[in-house]
Amino acid sequence: VDHLVYRDSHPVAYKNTQLVYLGNNMDRYLTGRQLMVVLSVFVINLCGSPLPGTADAYFGLPDAMQQLFLGSGLAMILMTAMLGQLTTQVNASHCMIDFINNYLALFTLYFALGIEFSGVMHCAYLIQYGVALVSGEEIKSNEEPRTWVQSIFFWFRVLLSLTVLSFSLAVTLVALFQGKTTMWPNVPTWASLL
């Protein structure tokens, strides 16, 4: 769709599209958005999980059903996917310009770009470079090559991201091997790692 067609009728959507198509901002948005999605799912799962000691309040479901749906978080995952993702995805697919013609969409775009700028997710670029190296394809960019200052800042954020990822992996493994997980009691620790 030509951007000039909706510049006057949908001014916020026009701002959104001008920003997201500037340089490599689409890739940056997708990187930041992915962290926002993961955080949203975790927060929703925590908000909807049953409180300790409320076993009698589980709607009279058998223990196996309680563990499957409420203990594992499956019920919240399904609710998030059905209510949070699928409805917005269907609406956005039918009314694309209208869907992003609001300041919440613009805020979300800025927030996702801010997450990407922070460098927390920059280890994803190492994977991108690795795949490009293995496939022999060149990574196409819509921007000028980085200056040496920009390169130092970029690789610093990659290092920062790898540090955060390594620390998160270490914490996860320690918690897993200490049994501080929601995995079923009969599953061995090594199997829950898989």
One Martini backbone bead per residue (centre of mass of N, CA, C, O) as a GRO file, in nm:
protein
  194
    1VAL     BB    1   0.097   0.036   0.023
    2ASP     BB    2   0.068   0.355  -0.013
    3HIS     BB    3   0.152   0.598   0.213
    4LEU     BB    4  -0.004   0.852   0.090
    5VAL     BB    5  -0.301   0.749   0.109
    6TYR     BB    6  -0.295   0.756   0.460
    7ARG     BB    7  -0.177   1.021   0.581
    8ASP     BB    8  -0.454   1.178   0.649
    9SER     BB    9  -0.651   0.942   0.760
   10HIS     BB   10  -0.372   0.792   0.908
   11PRO     BB   11  -0.135   0.939   1.090
   12VAL     BB   12  -0.024   0.716   1.286
   13ALA     BB   13   0.028   0.499   1.076
   14TYR     BB   14   0.230   0.669   0.922
   15LYS     BB   15   0.438   0.691   1.150
   16ASN     BB   16   0.485   0.391   1.184
   17THR     BB   17   0.580   0.326   0.890
   18GLN     BB   18   0.813   0.528   0.872
   19LEU     BB   19   0.976   0.403   1.107
   20VAL     BB   20   0.985   0.092   1.028
   21TYR     BB   21   1.113   0.165   0.723
   22LEU     BB   22   1.370   0.268   0.859
   23GLY     BB   23   1.589   0.091   0.756
   24ASN     BB   24   1.624  -0.168   1.020
   25ASN     BB   25   1.357  -0.145   1.205
   26MET     BB   26   1.207  -0.409   1.158
   27ASP     BB   27   1.417  -0.593   1.293
   28ARG     BB   28   1.420  -0.443   1.563
   29TYR     BB   29   1.124  -0.479   1.631
   30LEU     BB   30   1.119  -0.792   1.631
   31THR     BB   31   1.324  -0.826   1.857
   32GLY     BB   32   1.174  -0.663   2.081
   33ARG     BB   33   0.896  -0.807   2.058
   34GLN     BB   34   0.981  -1.088   2.153
   35LEU     BB   35   1.033  -1.008   2.446
   36MET     BB   36   0.748  -0.901   2.502
   37VAL     BB   37   0.602  -1.169   2.461
   38VAL     BB   38   0.746  -1.337   2.675
   39LEU     BB   39   0.679  -1.152   2.915
   40SER     BB   40   0.372  -1.166   2.889
   41VAL     BB   41   0.340  -1.469   2.935
   42PHE     BB   42   0.471  -1.479   3.215
   43VAL     BB   43   0.285  -1.277   3.358
   44ILE     BB   44   0.017  -1.418   3.298
   45ASN     BB   45   0.095  -1.684   3.435
   46LEU     BB   46   0.134  -1.561   3.717
   47CYS     BB   47  -0.155  -1.434   3.744
   48GLY     BB   48  -0.306  -1.734   3.683
   49SER     BB   49  -0.197  -1.878   3.911
   50PRO     BB   50  -0.219  -2.067   4.170
   51LEU     BB   51  -0.238  -2.070   4.494
   52PRO     BB   52  -0.112  -2.172   4.767
   53GLY     BB   53  -0.352  -2.383   4.925
   54THR     BB   54  -0.595  -2.404   4.674
   55ALA     BB   55  -0.706  -2.698   4.597
   56ASP     BB   56  -1.026  -2.662   4.648
   57ALA     BB   57  -1.048  -2.423   4.405
   58TYR     BB   58  -1.041  -2.629   4.129
   59PHE     BB   59  -1.343  -2.702   4.036
   60GLY     BB   60  -1.327  -3.021   4.092
   61LEU     BB   61  -1.083  -3.137   3.969
   62PRO     BB   62  -0.877  -3.352   3.888
   63ASP     BB   63  -0.547  -3.383   3.949
   64ALA     BB   64  -0.454  -3.417   3.654
   65MET     BB   65  -0.597  -3.161   3.545
   66GLN     BB   66  -0.468  -2.957   3.732
   67GLN     BB   67  -0.176  -3.013   3.645
   68LEU     BB   68  -0.207  -2.969   3.340
   69PHE     BB   69  -0.349  -2.676   3.342
   70LEU     BB   70  -0.243  -2.524   3.615
   71GLY     BB   71   0.049  -2.627   3.685
   72SER     BB   72   0.176  -2.577   3.381
   73GLY     BB   73   0.005  -2.330   3.222
   74LEU     BB   74  -0.185  -2.411   2.982
   75ALA     BB   75  -0.433  -2.232   3.029
   76MET     BB   76  -0.280  -1.958   2.989
   77ILE     BB   77  -0.174  -2.013   2.709
   78LEU     BB   78  -0.447  -2.047   2.570
   79MET     BB   79  -0.565  -1.775   2.655
   80THR     BB   80  -0.350  -1.598   2.527
   81ALA     BB   81  -0.378  -1.700   2.237
   82MET     BB   82  -0.688  -1.653   2.199
   83LEU     BB   83  -0.718  -1.354   2.322
   84GLY     BB   84  -0.437  -1.202   2.261
   85GLN     BB   85  -0.354  -1.300   1.961
   86LEU     BB   86  -0.578  -1.395   1.758
   87THR     BB   87  -0.765  -1.149   1.762
   88THR     BB   88  -0.552  -0.940   1.672
   89GLN     BB   89  -0.466  -1.087   1.412
   90VAL     BB   90  -0.739  -1.078   1.270
   91ASN     BB   91  -0.781  -0.774   1.280
   92ALA     BB   92  -0.511  -0.697   1.136
   93SER     BB   93  -0.570  -0.855   0.865
   94HIS     BB   94  -0.836  -0.668   0.794
   95CYS     BB   95  -0.714  -0.383   0.954
   96MET     BB   96  -0.421  -0.263   0.926
   97ILE     BB   97  -0.430   0.050   0.940
   98ASP     BB   98  -0.629   0.073   1.180
   99PHE     BB   99  -0.460  -0.092   1.391
  100ILE     BB  100  -0.204   0.137   1.377
  101ASN     BB  101  -0.405   0.399   1.447
  102ASN     BB  102  -0.231   0.437   1.730
  103TYR     BB  103  -0.050   0.509   2.023
  104LEU     BB  104   0.004   0.219   2.116
  105ALA     BB  105   0.155   0.128   1.864
  106LEU     BB  106   0.375   0.345   1.883
  107PHE     BB  107   0.476   0.269   2.164
  108THR     BB  108   0.550  -0.024   2.093
  109LEU     BB  109   0.761   0.050   1.887
  110TYR     BB  110   0.947   0.216   2.074
  111PHE     BB  111   0.987  -0.006   2.286
  112ALA     BB  112   1.114  -0.220   2.098
  113LEU     BB  113   1.349  -0.037   2.008
  114GLY     BB  114   1.461  -0.003   2.297
  115ILE     BB  115   1.527  -0.296   2.351
  116GLU     BB  116   1.724  -0.328   2.118
  117PHE     BB  117   1.918  -0.095   2.204
  118SER     BB  118   2.008  -0.222   2.481
  119GLY     BB  119   2.113  -0.541   2.396
  120VAL     BB  120   1.967  -0.798   2.515
  121MET     BB  121   1.921  -0.932   2.199
  122HIS     BB  122   2.210  -0.949   2.036
  123CYS     BB  123   2.262  -1.262   2.009
  124ALA     BB  124   2.088  -1.293   1.749
  125TYR     BB  125   2.309  -1.183   1.553
  126LEU     BB  126   2.496  -1.428   1.572
  127ILE     BB  127   2.301  -1.618   1.435
  128GLN     BB  128   2.279  -1.463   1.174
  129TYR     BB  129   2.580  -1.480   1.101
  130GLY     BB  130   2.600  -1.790   1.105
  131VAL     BB  131   2.391  -1.850   0.885
  132ALA     BB  132   2.529  -1.681   0.665
  133LEU     BB  133   2.796  -1.838   0.667
  134VAL     BB  134   2.684  -2.123   0.603
  135SER     BB  135   2.514  -2.027   0.338
  136GLY     BB  136   2.670  -1.777   0.184
  137GLU     BB  137   2.518  -1.526   0.265
  138GLU     BB  138   2.425  -1.201   0.251
  139ILE     BB  139   2.365  -0.931   0.448
  140LYS     BB  140   2.101  -0.724   0.426
  141SER     BB  141   2.094  -0.363   0.407
  142ASN     BB  142   1.938  -0.027   0.469
  143GLU     BB  143   2.229   0.064   0.550
  144GLU     BB  144   2.502   0.183   0.634
  145PRO     BB  145   2.790   0.123   0.726
  146ARG     BB  146   2.958   0.099   1.001
  147THR     BB  147   3.123   0.249   1.218
  148TRP     BB  148   3.356   0.207   1.459
  149VAL     BB  149   3.171   0.305   1.687
  150GLN     BB  150   2.924   0.133   1.615
  151SER     BB  151   3.073  -0.139   1.635
  152ILE     BB  152   3.152  -0.123   1.931
  153PHE     BB  153   2.860  -0.092   2.036
  154PHE     BB  154   2.751  -0.352   1.915
  155TRP     BB  155   2.959  -0.559   2.046
  156PHE     BB  156   2.893  -0.481   2.334
  157ARG     BB  157   2.595  -0.578   2.322
  158VAL     BB  158   2.660  -0.868   2.255
  159LEU     BB  159   2.820  -0.923   2.515
  160LEU     BB  160   2.593  -0.848   2.707
  161SER     BB  161   2.394  -1.062   2.603
  162LEU     BB  162   2.572  -1.310   2.664
  163THR     BB  163   2.583  -1.260   2.966
  164VAL     BB  164   2.280  -1.279   3.022
  165LEU     BB  165   2.241  -1.560   2.899
  166SER     BB  166   2.444  -1.714   3.079
  167PHE     BB  167   2.314  -1.642   3.350
  168SER     BB  168   2.034  -1.760   3.286
  169LEU     BB  169   2.132  -2.048   3.239
  170ALA     BB  170   2.257  -2.093   3.517
  171VAL     BB  171   2.000  -2.046   3.684
  172THR     BB  172   1.831  -2.263   3.548
  173LEU     BB  173   2.013  -2.508   3.611
  174VAL     BB  174   2.015  -2.482   3.915
  175ALA     BB  175   1.708  -2.500   3.954
  176LEU     BB  176   1.674  -2.775   3.817
  177PHE     BB  177   1.882  -2.940   4.009
  178GLN     BB  178   1.707  -2.836   4.277
  179GLY     BB  179   1.386  -2.856   4.205
  180LYS     BB  180   1.297  -2.551   4.097
  181THR     BB  181   1.014  -2.658   3.950
  182THR     BB  182   0.721  -2.748   3.739
  183MET     BB  183   0.794  -3.020   3.715
  184TRP     BB  184   0.731  -3.325   3.740
  185PRO     BB  185   0.832  -3.542   3.989
  186ASN     BB  186   0.897  -3.805   3.796
  187VAL     BB  187   1.095  -3.630   3.648
  188PRO     BB  188   1.395  -3.613   3.559
  189THR     BB  189   1.628  -3.372   3.541
  190TRP     BB  190   1.752  -3.444   3.262
  191ALA     BB  191   1.472  -3.443   3.110
  192SER     BB  192   1.401  -3.137   3.165
  193LEU     BB  193   1.633  -3.028   2.986
  194LEU     BB  194   1.504  -3.123   2.709
   0.00000   0.00000   0.00000
